[in-house]
XYZ file of C-alpha atoms in Angstrom:
579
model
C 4.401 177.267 -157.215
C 1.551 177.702 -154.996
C -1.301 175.578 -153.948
C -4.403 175.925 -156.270
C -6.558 174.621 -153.651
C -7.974 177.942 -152.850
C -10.089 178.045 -155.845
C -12.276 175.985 -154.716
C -13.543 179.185 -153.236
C -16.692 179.227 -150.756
C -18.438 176.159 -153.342
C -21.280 174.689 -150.534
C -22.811 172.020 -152.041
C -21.874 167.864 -152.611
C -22.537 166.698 -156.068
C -22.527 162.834 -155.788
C -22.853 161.363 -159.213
C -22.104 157.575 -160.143
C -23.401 154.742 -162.341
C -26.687 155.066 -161.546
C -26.482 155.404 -158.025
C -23.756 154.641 -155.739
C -22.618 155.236 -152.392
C -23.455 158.935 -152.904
C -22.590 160.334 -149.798
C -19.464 160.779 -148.421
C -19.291 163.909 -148.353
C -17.855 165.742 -145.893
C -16.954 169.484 -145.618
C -13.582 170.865 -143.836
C -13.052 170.529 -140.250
C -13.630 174.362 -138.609
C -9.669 175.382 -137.388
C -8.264 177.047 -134.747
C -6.734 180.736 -135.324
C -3.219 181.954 -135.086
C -2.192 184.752 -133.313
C -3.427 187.832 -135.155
C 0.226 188.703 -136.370
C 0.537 185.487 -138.318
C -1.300 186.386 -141.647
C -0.207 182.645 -143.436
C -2.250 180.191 -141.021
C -4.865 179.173 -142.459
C -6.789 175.580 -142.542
C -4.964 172.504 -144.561
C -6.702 168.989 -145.117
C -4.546 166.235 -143.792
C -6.919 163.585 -144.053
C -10.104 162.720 -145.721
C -12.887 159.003 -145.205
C -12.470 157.820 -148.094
C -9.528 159.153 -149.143
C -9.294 160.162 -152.697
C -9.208 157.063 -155.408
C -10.651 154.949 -152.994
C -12.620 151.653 -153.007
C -15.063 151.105 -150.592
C -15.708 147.212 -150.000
C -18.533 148.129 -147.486
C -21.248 151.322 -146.963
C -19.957 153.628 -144.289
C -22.241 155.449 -141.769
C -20.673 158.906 -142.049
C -17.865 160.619 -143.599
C -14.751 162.954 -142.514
C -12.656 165.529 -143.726
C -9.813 166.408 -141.240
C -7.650 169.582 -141.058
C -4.448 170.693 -139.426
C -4.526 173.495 -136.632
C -4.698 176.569 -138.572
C -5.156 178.916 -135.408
C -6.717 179.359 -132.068
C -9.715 180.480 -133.322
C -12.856 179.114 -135.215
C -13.318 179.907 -138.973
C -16.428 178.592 -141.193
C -17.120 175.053 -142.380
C -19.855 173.450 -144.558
C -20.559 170.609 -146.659
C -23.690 170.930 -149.061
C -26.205 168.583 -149.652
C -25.177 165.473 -151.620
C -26.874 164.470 -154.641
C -26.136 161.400 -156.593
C -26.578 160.632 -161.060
C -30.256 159.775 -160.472
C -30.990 163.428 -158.425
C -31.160 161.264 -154.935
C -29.972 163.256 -151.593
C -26.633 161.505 -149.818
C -27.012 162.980 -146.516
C -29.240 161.516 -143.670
C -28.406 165.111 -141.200
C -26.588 168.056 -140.507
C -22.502 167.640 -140.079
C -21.029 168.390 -137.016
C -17.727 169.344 -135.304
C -15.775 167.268 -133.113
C -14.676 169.080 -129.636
C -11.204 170.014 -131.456
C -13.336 171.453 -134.551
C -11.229 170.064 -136.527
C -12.879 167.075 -138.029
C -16.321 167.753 -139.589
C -18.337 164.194 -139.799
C -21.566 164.258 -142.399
C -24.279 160.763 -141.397
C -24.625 159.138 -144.951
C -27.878 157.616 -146.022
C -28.025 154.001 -146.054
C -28.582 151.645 -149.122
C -26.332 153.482 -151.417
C -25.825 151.596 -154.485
C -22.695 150.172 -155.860
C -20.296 152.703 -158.005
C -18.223 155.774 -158.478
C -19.039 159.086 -156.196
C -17.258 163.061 -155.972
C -17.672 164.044 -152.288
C -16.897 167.887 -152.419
C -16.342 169.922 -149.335
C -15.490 174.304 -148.697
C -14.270 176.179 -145.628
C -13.261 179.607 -144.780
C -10.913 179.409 -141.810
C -9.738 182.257 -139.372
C -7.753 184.150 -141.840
C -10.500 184.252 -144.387
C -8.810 182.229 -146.682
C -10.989 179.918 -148.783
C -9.885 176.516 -148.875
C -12.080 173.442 -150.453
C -11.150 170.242 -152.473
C -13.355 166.773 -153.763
C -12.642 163.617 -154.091
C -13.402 160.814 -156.052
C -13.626 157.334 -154.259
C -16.343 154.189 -155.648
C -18.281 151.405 -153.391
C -18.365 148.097 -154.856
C -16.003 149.182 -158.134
C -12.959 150.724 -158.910
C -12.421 154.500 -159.659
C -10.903 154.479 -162.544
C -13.450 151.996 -164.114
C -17.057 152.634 -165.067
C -17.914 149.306 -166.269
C -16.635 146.015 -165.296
C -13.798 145.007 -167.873
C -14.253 141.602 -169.886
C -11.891 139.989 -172.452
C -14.900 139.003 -175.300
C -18.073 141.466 -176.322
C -21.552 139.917 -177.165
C -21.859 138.873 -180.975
C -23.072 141.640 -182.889
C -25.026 139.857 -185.276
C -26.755 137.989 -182.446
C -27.561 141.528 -181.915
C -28.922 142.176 -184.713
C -30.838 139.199 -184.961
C -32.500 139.962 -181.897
C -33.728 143.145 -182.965
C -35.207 141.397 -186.195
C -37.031 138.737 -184.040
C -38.212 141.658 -181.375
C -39.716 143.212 -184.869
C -41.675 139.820 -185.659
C -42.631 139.725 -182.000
C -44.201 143.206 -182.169
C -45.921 142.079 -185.391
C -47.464 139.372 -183.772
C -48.351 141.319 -180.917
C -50.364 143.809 -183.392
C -52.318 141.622 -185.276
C -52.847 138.644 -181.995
C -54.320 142.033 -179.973
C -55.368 145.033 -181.687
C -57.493 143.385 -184.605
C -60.553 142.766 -182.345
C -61.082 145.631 -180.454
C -60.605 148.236 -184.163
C -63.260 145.320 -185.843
C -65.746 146.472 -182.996
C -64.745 149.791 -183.131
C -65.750 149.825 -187.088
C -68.739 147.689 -186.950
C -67.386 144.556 -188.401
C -70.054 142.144 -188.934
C -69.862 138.207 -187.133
C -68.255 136.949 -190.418
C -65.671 139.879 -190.452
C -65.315 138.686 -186.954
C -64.262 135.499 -187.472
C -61.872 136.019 -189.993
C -60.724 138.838 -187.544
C -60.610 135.584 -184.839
C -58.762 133.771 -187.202
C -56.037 136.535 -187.636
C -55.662 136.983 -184.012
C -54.668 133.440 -182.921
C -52.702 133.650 -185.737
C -50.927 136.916 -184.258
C -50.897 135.223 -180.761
C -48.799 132.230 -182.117
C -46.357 134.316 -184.127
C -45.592 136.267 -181.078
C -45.490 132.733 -178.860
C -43.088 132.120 -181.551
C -41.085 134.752 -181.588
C -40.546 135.071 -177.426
C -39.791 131.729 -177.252
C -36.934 132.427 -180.278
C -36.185 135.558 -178.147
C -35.103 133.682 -175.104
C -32.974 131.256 -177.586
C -31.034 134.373 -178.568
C -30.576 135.842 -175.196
C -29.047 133.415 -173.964
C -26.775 132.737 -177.148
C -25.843 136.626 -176.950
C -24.812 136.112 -173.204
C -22.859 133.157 -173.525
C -21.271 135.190 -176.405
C -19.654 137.687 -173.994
C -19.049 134.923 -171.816
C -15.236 134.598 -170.156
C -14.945 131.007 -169.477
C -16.145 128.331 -171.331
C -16.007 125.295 -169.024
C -19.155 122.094 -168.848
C -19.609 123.488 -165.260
C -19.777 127.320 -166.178
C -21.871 126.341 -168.982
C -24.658 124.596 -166.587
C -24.175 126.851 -164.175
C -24.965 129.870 -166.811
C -28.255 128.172 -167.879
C -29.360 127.993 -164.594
C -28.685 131.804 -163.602
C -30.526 132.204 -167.261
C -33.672 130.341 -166.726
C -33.715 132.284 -162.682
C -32.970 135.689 -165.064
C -36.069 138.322 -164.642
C -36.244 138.352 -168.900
C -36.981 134.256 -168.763
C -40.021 135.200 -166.146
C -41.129 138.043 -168.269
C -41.203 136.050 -171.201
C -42.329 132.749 -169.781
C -45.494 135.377 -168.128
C -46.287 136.778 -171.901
C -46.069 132.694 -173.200
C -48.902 132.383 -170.414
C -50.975 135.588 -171.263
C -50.923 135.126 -174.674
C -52.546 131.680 -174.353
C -55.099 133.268 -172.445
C -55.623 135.879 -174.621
C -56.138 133.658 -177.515
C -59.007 132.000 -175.267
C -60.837 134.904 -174.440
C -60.538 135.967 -178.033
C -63.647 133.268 -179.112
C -66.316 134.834 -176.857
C -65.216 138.402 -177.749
C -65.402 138.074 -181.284
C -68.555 136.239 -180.884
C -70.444 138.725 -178.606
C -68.402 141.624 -178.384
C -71.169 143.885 -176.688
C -71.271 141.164 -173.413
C -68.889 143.952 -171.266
C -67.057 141.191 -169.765
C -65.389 139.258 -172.289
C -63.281 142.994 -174.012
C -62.692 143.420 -170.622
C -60.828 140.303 -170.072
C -59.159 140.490 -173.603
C -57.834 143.684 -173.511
C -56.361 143.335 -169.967
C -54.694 139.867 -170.556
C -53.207 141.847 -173.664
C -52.046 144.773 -171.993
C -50.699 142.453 -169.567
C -48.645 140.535 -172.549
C -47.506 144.077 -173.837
C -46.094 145.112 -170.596
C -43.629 141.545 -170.774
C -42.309 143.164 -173.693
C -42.021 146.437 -172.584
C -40.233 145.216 -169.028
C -37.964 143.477 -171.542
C -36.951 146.730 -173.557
C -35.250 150.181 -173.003
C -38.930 150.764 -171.121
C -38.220 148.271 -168.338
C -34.476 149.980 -167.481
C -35.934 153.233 -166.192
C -38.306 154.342 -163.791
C -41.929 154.339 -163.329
C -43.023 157.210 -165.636
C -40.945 155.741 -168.394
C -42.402 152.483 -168.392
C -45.669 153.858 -168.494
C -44.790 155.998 -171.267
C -43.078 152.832 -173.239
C -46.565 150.860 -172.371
C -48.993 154.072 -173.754
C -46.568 154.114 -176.571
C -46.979 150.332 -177.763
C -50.700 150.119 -176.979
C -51.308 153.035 -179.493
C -49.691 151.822 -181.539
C -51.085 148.196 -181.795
C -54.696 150.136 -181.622
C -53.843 152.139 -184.760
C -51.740 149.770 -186.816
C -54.452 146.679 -185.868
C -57.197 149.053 -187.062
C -55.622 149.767 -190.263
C -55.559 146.389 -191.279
C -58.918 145.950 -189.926
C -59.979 148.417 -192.784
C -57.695 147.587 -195.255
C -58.175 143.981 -195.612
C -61.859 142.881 -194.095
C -64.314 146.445 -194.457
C -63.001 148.028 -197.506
C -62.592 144.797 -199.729
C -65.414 145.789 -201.671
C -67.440 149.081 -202.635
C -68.866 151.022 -199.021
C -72.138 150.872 -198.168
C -73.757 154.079 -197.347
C -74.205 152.334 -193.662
C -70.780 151.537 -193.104
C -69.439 154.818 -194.841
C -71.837 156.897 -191.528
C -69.335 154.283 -189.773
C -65.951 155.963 -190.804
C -66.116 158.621 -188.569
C -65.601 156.873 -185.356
C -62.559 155.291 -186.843
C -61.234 158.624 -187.342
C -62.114 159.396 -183.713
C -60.011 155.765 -182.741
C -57.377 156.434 -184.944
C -56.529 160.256 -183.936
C -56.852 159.495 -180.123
C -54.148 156.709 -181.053
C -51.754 158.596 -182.982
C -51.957 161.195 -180.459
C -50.924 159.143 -177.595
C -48.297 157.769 -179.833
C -47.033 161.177 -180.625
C -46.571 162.391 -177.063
C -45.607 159.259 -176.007
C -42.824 158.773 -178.995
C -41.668 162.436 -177.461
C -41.500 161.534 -173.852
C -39.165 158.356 -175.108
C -37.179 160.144 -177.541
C -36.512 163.187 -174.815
C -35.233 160.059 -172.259
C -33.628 157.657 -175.329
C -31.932 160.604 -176.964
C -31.502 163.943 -174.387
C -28.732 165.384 -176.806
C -29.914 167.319 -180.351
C -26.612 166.205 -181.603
C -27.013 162.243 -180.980
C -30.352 162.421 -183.411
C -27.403 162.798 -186.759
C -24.140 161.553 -184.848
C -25.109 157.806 -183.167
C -26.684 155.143 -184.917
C -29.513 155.149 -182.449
C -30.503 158.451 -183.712
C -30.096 157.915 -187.408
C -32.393 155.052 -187.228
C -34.798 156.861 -185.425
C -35.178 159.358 -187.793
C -35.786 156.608 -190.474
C -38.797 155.579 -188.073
C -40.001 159.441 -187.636
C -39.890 159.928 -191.891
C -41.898 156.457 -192.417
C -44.242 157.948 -189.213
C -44.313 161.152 -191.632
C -45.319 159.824 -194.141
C -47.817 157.229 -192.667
C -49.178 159.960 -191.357
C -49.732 161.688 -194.411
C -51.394 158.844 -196.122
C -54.203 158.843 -192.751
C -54.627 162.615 -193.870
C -55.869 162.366 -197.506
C -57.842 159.055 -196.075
C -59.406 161.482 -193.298
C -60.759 164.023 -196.132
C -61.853 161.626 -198.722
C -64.254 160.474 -195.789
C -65.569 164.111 -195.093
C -66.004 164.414 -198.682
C -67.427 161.273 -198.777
C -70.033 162.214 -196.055
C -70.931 165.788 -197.078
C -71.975 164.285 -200.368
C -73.658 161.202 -198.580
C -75.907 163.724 -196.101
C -77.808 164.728 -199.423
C -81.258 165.048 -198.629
C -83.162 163.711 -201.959
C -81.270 159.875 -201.325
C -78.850 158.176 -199.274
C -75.455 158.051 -201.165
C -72.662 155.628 -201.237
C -69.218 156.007 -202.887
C -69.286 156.452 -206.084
C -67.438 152.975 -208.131
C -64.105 153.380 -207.731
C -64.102 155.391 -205.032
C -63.637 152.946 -202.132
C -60.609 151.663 -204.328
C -58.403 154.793 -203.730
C -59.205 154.677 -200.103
C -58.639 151.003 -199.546
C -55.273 151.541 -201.340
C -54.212 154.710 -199.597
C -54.679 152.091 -196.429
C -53.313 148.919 -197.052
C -49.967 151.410 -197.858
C -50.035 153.253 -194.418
C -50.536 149.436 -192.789
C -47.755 148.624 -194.866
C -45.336 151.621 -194.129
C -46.604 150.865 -190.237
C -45.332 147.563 -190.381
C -42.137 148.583 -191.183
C -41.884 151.173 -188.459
C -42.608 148.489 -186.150
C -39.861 146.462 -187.407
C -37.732 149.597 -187.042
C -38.714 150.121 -183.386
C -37.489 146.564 -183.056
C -33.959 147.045 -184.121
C -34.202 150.332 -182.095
C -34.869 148.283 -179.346
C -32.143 146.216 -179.509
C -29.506 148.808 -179.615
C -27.915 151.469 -177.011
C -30.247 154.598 -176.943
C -27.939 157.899 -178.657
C -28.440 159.094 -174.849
C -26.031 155.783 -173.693
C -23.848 156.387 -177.318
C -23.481 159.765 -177.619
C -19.836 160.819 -177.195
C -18.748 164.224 -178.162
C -15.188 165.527 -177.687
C -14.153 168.621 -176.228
C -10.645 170.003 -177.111
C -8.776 172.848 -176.334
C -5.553 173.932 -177.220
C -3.474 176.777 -175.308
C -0.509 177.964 -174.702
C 1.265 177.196 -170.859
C 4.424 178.855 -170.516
C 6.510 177.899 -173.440
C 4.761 174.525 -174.429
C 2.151 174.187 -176.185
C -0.785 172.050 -174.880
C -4.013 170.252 -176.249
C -6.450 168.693 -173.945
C -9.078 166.647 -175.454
C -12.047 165.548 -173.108
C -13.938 162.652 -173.843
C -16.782 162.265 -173.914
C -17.639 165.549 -173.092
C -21.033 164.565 -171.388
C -21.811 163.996 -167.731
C -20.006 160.554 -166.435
C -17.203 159.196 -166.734
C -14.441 161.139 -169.019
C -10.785 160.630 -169.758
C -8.388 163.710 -170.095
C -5.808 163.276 -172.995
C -2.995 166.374 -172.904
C -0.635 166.510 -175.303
C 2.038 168.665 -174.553
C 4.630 170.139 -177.214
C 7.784 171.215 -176.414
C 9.173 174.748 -177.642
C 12.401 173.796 -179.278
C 14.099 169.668 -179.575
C 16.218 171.008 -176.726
C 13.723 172.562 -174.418
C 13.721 170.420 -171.260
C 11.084 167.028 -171.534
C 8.342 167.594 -169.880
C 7.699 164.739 -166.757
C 4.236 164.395 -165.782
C 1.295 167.359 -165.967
C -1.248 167.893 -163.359
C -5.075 168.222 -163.725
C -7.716 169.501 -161.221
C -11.339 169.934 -162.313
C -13.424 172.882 -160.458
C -16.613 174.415 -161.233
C -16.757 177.959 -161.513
C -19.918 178.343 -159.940
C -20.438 174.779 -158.615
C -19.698 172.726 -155.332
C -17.204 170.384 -157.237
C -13.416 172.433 -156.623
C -10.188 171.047 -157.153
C -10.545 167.028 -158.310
C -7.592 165.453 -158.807
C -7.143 163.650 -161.806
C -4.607 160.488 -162.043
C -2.584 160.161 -165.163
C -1.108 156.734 -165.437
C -0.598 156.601 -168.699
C 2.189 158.918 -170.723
C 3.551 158.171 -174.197
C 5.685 160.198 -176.721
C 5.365 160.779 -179.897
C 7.037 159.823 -183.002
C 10.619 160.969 -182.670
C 12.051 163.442 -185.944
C 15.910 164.702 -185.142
C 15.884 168.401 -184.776
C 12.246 168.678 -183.773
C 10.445 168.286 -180.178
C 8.742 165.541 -179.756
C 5.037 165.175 -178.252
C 4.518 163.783 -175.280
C 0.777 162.859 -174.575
C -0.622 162.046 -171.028
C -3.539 160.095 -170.209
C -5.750 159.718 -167.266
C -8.001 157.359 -166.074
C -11.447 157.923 -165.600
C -13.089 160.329 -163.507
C -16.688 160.672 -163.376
C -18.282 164.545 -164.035
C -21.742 164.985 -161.857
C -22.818 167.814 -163.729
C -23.483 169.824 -166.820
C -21.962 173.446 -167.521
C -19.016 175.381 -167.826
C -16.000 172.949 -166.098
C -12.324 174.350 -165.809
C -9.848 172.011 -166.064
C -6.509 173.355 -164.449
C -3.217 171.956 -166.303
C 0.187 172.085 -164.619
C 2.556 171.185 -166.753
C 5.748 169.389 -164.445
C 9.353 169.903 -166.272
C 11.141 169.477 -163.063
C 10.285 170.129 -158.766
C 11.524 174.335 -159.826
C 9.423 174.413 -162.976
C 6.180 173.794 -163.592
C 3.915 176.003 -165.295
C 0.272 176.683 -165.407
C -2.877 177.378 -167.010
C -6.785 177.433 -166.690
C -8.416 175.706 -169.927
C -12.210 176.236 -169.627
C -14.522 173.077 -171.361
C -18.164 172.667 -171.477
C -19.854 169.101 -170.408
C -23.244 168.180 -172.073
């Protein structure tokens, strides 16, 4: 059968992907060869060796890598290895490749401090006979190949899990009502004794969240040790020590400290709010305290921009919730004034600048927590973040109708002959319409704190890909999964034609892109196990492979040779979309 290497075809570019950034890099393109005679149409360039070879585990970073091929002729042909990218969209090569004096060995420089994990190094050439000849490889630094996480014999308790999203939900709570309280009761025009009871329910806040981060880093640590291997006096003091060094006990044990701070700075700003110095100092030391929690989330795993986003998010958020309860429970308790209802309007002002920043915001996170349409209905990420978007809805809604009844409320007020108030009654529906939207915003803070404490649908989305053809006289079905960018498996199952057709021994798979730089990737398949056995009918034999890691979205081919024996082998071209 002959070589599919050639369809690789004249594919120029490296595509280093990995867990978020590995040892990107070696890439390495084909070695230029020297031409045969003119008469000898066959010569063309072969790999013989490749650093790293394929399936290899670095231990250290490398300066460079190479791709060496045979003597294909006495002539030059055409080399070139593209630029390398890794997962995160980071270059691999630090300068052009060049040719050894034989020009048969191309060498690439690699750029140093690579991280750890699993890279595709792809290379092309043309050589003197114009036949196109590329390949990739798959090799990791600092982890295996085959692996894309580190394997371990227990999982964290789930309920710990669960737990820990309830308590992030109290913490948020807290966080609310200890920080955005004071700054909505200036906002509105609270007087000093809707101050102090504003005072009063912010050191309040400030304690619950203490509270809560200090249950937080009980639960973190219980949740670690529940995933824990060993179990030994030594390990165990040896854990708590690594914990208490961990970057969550600093973030917390910083938000214990700001939040004590806060809750001092909180008497002279209630007190004389329009002395510039003492908001400033409040609202800094809180968005301080917010950032702890945001460092601790899906916000602090990213990069810059998204932490930002995260922070934008949760300090609307505390601005519009803490200002609904504000007006629901301390300036609407009894019938408006007509001097507090010409107030209204800059709460409408505070409260749409909030929602808005918590609408782009929630977009920004849900385009980098979600990514894939499908993962909103098919992980539970998704589901519970449409739960959060319909009690948003619907919050939303409720600020609406409370938005007109205050223009209606002021058109009739402006009357010339008298200054108007509500009408009995009237500040009734309003304060109820409120106290429900504060309601229905606590609970989609307690939502974003089980949201929190769960893999985003980006992480947990895992869609299949299967295809079923025909190759020669068996019939095959390959099942890819997940069919997303990363790490996949490759599951044939191959059918025979008759219970007496020859057994099938191994099958072959090479991934190319049709129009990308990634041509010819060999998978392994060390796993192969048949099916349930029925006298008088074939039996199913299903391969597996171990991982390989996919750089890129798009149209993938997956080329399947199915092995019955050295003379006969068959083969196919099964086309499959990645995510």
């Amino acid at each position: 059968m002959t070589s599919r290497a050639a369809a690789g075809g004249r594919s120029r570019r490296l595509i280093g992907i990995g867990s978020i950034g590995a040892v990107l890099g070696l890439l390495l393109g084909l070695g230029v060869v020297w031409l045969q005679p003119a008469a000898s149409a066959s010569a063309h360039a072969y790999v013989v060796s490749s650093s790293p070879t394929d399936g290899e585990e670095l231990k250290a970073r490398r300066a460079a890598g190479r791709v060496t091929s045979d003597a294909g002729g006495p002539g030059p042909g055409t080399a070139d290895a593209a630029p390398g990218w890794t997962a995160a969209g980071q270059r691999g090569e630090a300068g052009r490749p060049t040719l050894d004096a034989g020009r048969t060995t191309l060498t690439i420089p690699i750029r140093s401090g690579q991280p750890t994990g699993t890279y595709i190094a792809s290379w092309s050439v043309i050589s003197a006979d114009t036949h196109p000849v590329g390949g990739s490889v798959q090799f990791g630094y600092g982890v295996p190949v085959s692996t894309s996480a580190a394997p371990s014999d227990r999982s964290p308790n789930a309920a710990l899990s669960l737990l820990g999203g309830g308590v992030m939900g109290v913490l948020y709570l807290g966080v609310i009502g200890g920080l955005g309280l004071l700054p909505a009761a200036v906002v509105l025009g609270a007087g000093a004794s809707e101050r102090r009871r504003a005072l009063r329910l912010t050191r309040t806040g400030l304690a619950v969240a203490a509270g809560a981060s200090l249950l937080q880093l009980v639960l973190q640590y219980l949740w670690n040790a529940s995933g824990a291997v060993s179990r030994t006096d030594a390990d165990l003091a040896g854990a708590v020590g690594t914990f208490a060094r961990s970057s969550f006990v600093v973030a917390v044990s910083a938000r214990l400290a700001l939040l004590a701070l806060a809750a001092v700075a909180a008497g002279p700003f209630a007190r004389d709010p329009s002395r510039v110095r003492a908001p400033v100092v409040f609202v800094a030391l809180g968005l301080g305290a917010v950032a702890t929690v945001v460092v601790n989330g899906h916000g602090g795993a990213g990069e810059w921009w998204q932490f930002a986003s995260t922070l934008l998010h949760a300090s609307a958020a505390i601005a519009w919730i803490g200002g609904l309860v504000v007006l629901g429970w301390l300036l609407l308790r009894g019938r408006l004034t007509a001097e507090r209802l010409q107030r209204m309007p800059y709460w409408s002002i505070y409260a749409a600048g909030g929602v808005g920043v918590l609408a782009l915001s929630g977009i920004v996170q849900s385009l980098i927590e979600v990514r894939y349409p499908a993962a909103l209905f098919t992980t539970e990420y998704g589901v519970i973040l449409l739960i959060k978007l319909g009690l948003v809805a619907v919050a939303l809604g409720l600020g609406l109708l409370g938005h007109l009844w205050t223009r209606a409320e002021l058109r009739y007020a402006l009357d010339p002959v008298e200054e108007r108030r509500p009408a009995p009654g009237r500040t009734a529906r309003l304060r109820s319409r409120v106290r429900w939207e504060a309601g229905i915003g606590a609970a989609v803070v307690i939502v974003s704190g089980v949201l929190s404490s769960i893999s985003p649908a980006e992480a947990a989305y895992s869609p299949t890909a299967t295809v079923r053809s025909e190759i020669g006289p068996y019939r095959v079905t390959m099942e890819v999964s997940p069919a997303r960018r990363g790490p996949q498996t490759f599951r044939v199952k191959v059918v025979e034609p008759s219970f007496d057709s020859p057994f099938p021994q191994s099958v072959q798979v090479q991934l190319s892109q049709p129009d990308g730089s990634v041509q010819n990737l060999k998978l392994q398949f060390p796993y192969r196990l048949a099916g349930v056995i029925h006298p008088g009918r074939p039996t199913p034999v299903t391969f597996t492979s171990a991982a390989v890691n996919v750089p890129q979205t798009g149209k993938w081919t997956a080329t399947v040779t199915v092995v019955v024996s050295r003379l006969e082998q068959y083969t196919a071209d099964l086309p499959y979309r990645v995510q």
